[in-house]
PDB file of C-alpha atoms in Angstrom:
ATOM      1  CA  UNK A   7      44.605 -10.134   1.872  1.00 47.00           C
ATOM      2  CA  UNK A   8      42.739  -6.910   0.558  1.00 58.00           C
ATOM      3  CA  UNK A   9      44.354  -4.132  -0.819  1.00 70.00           C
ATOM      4  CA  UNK A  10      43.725  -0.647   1.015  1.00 76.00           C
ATOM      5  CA  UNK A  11      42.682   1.562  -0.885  1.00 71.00           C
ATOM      6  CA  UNK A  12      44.615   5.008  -0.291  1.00 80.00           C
ATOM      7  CA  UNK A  13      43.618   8.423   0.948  1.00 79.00           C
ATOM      8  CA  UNK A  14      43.690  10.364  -2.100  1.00 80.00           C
ATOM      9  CA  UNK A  15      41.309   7.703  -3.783  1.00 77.00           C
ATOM     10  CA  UNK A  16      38.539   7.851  -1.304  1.00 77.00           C
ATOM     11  CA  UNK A  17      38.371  11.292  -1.603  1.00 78.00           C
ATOM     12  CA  UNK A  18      37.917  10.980  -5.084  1.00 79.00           C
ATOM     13  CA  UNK A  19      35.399   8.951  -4.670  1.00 78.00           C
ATOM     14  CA  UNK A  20      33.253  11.111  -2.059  1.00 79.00           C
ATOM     15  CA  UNK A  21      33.431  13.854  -4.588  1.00 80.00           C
ATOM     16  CA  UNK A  22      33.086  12.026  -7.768  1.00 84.00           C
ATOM     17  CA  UNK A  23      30.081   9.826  -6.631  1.00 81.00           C
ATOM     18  CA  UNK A  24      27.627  12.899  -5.347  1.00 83.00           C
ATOM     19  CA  UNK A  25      28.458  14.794  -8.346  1.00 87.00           C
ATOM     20  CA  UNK A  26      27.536  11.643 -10.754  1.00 86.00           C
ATOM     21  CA  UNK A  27      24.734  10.706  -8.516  1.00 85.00           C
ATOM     22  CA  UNK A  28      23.595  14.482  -9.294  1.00 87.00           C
ATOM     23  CA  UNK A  29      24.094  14.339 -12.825  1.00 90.00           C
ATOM     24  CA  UNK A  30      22.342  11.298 -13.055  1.00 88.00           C
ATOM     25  CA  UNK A  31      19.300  12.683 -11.250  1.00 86.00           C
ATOM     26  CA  UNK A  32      18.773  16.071 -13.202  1.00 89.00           C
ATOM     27  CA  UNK A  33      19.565  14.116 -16.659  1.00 90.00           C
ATOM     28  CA  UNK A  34      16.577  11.569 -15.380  1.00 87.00           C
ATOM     29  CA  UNK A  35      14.105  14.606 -14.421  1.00 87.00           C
ATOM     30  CA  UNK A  36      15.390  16.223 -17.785  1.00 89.00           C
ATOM     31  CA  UNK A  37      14.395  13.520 -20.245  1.00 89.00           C
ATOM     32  CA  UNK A  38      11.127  12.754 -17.716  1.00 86.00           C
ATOM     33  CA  UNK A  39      10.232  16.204 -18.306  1.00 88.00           C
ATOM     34  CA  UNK A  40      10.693  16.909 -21.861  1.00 91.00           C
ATOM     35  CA  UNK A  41       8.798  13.207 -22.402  1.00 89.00           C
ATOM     36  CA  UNK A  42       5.744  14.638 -20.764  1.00 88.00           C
ATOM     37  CA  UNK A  43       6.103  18.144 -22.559  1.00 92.00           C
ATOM     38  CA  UNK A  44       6.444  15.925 -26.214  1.00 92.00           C
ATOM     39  CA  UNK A  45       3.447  13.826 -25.180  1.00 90.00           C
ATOM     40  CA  UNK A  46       1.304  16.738 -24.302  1.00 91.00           C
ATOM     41  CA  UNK A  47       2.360  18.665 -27.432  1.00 95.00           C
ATOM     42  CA  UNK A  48       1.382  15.442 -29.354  1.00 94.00           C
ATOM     43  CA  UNK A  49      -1.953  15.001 -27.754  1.00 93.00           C
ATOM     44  CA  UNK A  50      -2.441  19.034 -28.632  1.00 95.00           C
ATOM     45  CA  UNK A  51      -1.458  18.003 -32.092  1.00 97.00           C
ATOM     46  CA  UNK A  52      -4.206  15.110 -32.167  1.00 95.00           C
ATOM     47  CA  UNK A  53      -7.016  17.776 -30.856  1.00 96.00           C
ATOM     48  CA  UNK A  54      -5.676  20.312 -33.291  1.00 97.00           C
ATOM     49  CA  UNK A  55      -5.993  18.181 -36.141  1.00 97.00           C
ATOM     50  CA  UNK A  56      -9.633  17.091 -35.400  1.00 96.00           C
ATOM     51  CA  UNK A  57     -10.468  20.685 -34.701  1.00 97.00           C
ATOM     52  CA  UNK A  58      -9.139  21.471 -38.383  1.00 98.00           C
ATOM     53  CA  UNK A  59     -10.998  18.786 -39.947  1.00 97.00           C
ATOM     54  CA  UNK A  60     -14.331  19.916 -38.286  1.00 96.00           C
ATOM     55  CA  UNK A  61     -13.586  23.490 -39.611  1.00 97.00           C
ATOM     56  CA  UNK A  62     -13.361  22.384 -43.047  1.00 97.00           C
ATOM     57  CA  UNK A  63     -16.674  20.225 -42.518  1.00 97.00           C
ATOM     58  CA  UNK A  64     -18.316  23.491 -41.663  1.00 96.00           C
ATOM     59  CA  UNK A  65     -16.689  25.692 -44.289  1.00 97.00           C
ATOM     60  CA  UNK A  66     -17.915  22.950 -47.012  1.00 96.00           C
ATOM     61  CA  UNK A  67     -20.935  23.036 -45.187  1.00 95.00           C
ATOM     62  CA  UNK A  68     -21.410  27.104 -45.486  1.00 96.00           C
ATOM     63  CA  UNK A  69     -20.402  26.991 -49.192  1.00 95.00           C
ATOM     64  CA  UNK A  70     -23.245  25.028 -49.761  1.00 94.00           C
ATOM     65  CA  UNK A  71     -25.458  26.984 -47.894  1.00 91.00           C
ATOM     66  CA  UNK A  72     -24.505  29.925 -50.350  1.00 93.00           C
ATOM     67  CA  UNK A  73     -25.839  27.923 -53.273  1.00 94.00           C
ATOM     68  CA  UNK A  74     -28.757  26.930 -51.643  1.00 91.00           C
ATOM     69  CA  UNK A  75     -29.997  30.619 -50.544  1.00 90.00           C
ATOM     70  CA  UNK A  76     -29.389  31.563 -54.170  1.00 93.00           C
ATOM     71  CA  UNK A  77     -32.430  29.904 -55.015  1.00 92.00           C
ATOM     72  CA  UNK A  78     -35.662  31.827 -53.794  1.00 89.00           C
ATOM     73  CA  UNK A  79     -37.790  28.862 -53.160  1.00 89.00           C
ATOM     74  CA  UNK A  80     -34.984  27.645 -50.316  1.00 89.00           C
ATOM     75  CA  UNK A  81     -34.951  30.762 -48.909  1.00 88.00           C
ATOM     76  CA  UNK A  82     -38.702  30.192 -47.909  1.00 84.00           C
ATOM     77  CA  UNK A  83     -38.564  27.214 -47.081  1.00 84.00           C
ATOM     78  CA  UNK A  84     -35.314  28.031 -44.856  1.00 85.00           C
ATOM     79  CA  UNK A  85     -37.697  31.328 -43.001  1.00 83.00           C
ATOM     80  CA  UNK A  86     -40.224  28.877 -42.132  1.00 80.00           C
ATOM     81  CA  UNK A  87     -38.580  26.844 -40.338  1.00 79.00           C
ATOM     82  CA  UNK A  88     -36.027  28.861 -38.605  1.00 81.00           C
ATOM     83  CA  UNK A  89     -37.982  31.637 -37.709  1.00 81.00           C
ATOM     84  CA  UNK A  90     -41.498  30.479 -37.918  1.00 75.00           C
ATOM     85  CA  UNK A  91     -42.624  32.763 -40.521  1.00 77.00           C
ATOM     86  CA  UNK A  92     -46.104  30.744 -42.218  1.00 77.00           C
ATOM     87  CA  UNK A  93     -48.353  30.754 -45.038  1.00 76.00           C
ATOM     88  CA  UNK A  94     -51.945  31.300 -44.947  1.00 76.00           C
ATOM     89  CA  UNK A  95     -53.470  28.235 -42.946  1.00 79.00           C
ATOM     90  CA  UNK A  96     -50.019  27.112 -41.495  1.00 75.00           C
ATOM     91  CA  UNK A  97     -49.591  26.368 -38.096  1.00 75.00           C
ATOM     92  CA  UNK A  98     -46.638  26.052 -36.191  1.00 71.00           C
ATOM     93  CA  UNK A  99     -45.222  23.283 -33.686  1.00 72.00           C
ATOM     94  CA  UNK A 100     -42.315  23.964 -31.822  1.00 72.00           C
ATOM     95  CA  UNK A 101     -40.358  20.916 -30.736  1.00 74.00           C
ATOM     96  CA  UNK A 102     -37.463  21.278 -28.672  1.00 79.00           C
ATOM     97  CA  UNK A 103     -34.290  19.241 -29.284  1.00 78.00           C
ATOM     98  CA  UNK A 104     -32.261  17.098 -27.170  1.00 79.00           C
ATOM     99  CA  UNK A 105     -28.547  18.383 -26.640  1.00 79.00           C
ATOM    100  CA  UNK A 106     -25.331  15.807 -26.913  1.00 76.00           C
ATOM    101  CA  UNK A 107     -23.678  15.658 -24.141  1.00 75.00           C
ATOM    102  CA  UNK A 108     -19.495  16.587 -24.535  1.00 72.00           C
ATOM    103  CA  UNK A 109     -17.160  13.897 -25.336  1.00 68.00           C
ATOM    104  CA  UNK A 110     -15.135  13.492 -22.338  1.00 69.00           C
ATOM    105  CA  UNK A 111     -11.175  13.984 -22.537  1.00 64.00           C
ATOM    106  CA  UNK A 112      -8.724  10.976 -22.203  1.00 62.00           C
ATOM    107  CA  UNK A 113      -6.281  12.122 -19.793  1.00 63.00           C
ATOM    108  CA  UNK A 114      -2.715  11.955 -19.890  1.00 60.00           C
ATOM    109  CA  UNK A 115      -1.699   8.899 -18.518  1.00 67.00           C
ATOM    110  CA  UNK A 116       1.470   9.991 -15.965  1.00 70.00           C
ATOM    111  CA  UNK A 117       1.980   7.243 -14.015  1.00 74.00           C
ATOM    112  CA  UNK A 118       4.223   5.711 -17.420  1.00 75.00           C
ATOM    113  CA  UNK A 119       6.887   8.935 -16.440  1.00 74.00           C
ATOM    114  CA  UNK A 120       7.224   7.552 -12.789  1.00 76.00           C
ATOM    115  CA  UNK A 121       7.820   3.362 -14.336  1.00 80.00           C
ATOM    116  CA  UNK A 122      10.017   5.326 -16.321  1.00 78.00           C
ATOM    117  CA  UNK A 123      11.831   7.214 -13.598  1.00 79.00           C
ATOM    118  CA  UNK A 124      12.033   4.323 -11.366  1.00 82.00           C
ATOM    119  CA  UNK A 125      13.447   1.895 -13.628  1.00 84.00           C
ATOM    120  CA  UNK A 126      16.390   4.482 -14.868  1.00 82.00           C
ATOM    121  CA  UNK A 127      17.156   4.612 -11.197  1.00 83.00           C
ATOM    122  CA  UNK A 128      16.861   0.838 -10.654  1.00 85.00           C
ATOM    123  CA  UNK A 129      19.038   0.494 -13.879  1.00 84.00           C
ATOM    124  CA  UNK A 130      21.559   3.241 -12.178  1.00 83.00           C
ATOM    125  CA  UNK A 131      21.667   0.789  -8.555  1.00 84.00           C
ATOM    126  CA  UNK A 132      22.486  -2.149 -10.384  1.00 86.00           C
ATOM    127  CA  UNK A 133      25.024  -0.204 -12.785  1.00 81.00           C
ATOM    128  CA  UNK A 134      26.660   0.946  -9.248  1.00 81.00           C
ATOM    129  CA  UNK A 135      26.339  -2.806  -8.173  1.00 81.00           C
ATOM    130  CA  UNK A 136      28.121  -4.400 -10.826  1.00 81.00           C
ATOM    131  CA  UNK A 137      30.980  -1.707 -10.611  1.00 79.00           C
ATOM    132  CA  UNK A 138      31.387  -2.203  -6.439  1.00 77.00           C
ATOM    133  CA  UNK A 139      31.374  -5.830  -7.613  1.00 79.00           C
ATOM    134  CA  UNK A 140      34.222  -5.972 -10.220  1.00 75.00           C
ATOM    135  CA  UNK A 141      36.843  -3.644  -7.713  1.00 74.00           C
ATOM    136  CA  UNK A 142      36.253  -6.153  -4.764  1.00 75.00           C
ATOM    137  CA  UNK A 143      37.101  -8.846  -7.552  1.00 74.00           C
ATOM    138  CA  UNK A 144      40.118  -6.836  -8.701  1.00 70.00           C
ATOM    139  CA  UNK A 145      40.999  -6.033  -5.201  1.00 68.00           C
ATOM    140  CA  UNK A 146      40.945  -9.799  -4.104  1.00 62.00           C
TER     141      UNK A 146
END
């Protein structure tokens, strides 16, 4: 025969479940959230990083650009080509240059926050399962 299970308990229970069942929610959302914010800071970090390195290609790049217009013969050669300036019996051809086209972004893949989500919540039903399981057992 089952055991009945008494007034004061059930009320326990309709408070106590909501209020874990809410707690469980926001602490989901929580860690969701602050996975996306670390993987976004971390993709910053990548872009950062390359930015960095670039800027000390071009710095290394301009130092030797100050050596180079130390010597008068480089200088111009450099005014020749850059703004056109010629000797006697030069002519000059202007070609125009093809531009790169931007490296496209790789975007944040979100869809691994909602596997994420839905599995903590799967995880959660069966947790609830296994508990409504083992009191009908004990109650039997």
């Amino acid at each position: 025969m089952a055991k009945k299970v008494s007034r004061n308990v059930k009320r326990r229970m309709t408070v106590i479940a909501p209020i874990s069942i809410g707690i469980f929610v926001v602490t989901v959302f929580t860690i969701l959230s602050y996975a996306y914010r670390i993987n976004n800071l971390r993709l910053t970090k990548i872009e950062l990083e390359e930015k960095l390195v670039a800027l000390k290609e071009d710095a290394a790049m301009m130092t030797d650009e100050i050596e180079k217009l130390k010597d008068p013969e480089y200088i111009a050669k450099y005014a020749r080509e850059n703004y056109l300036y010629t000797k006697d019996s030069e002519y000059v051809l202007k070609v125009e240059e093809k531009e790169e086209k931007p490296v496209e972004k790789k975007e944040n893949p979100i869809y691994i926050y909602y596997i994420i989500g839905f599995v903590s919540i799967l995880v959660f039903i069966i947790f609830i399962f296994l508990i409504r399981k083992s009191q009908k057992k004990n109650n039997n």
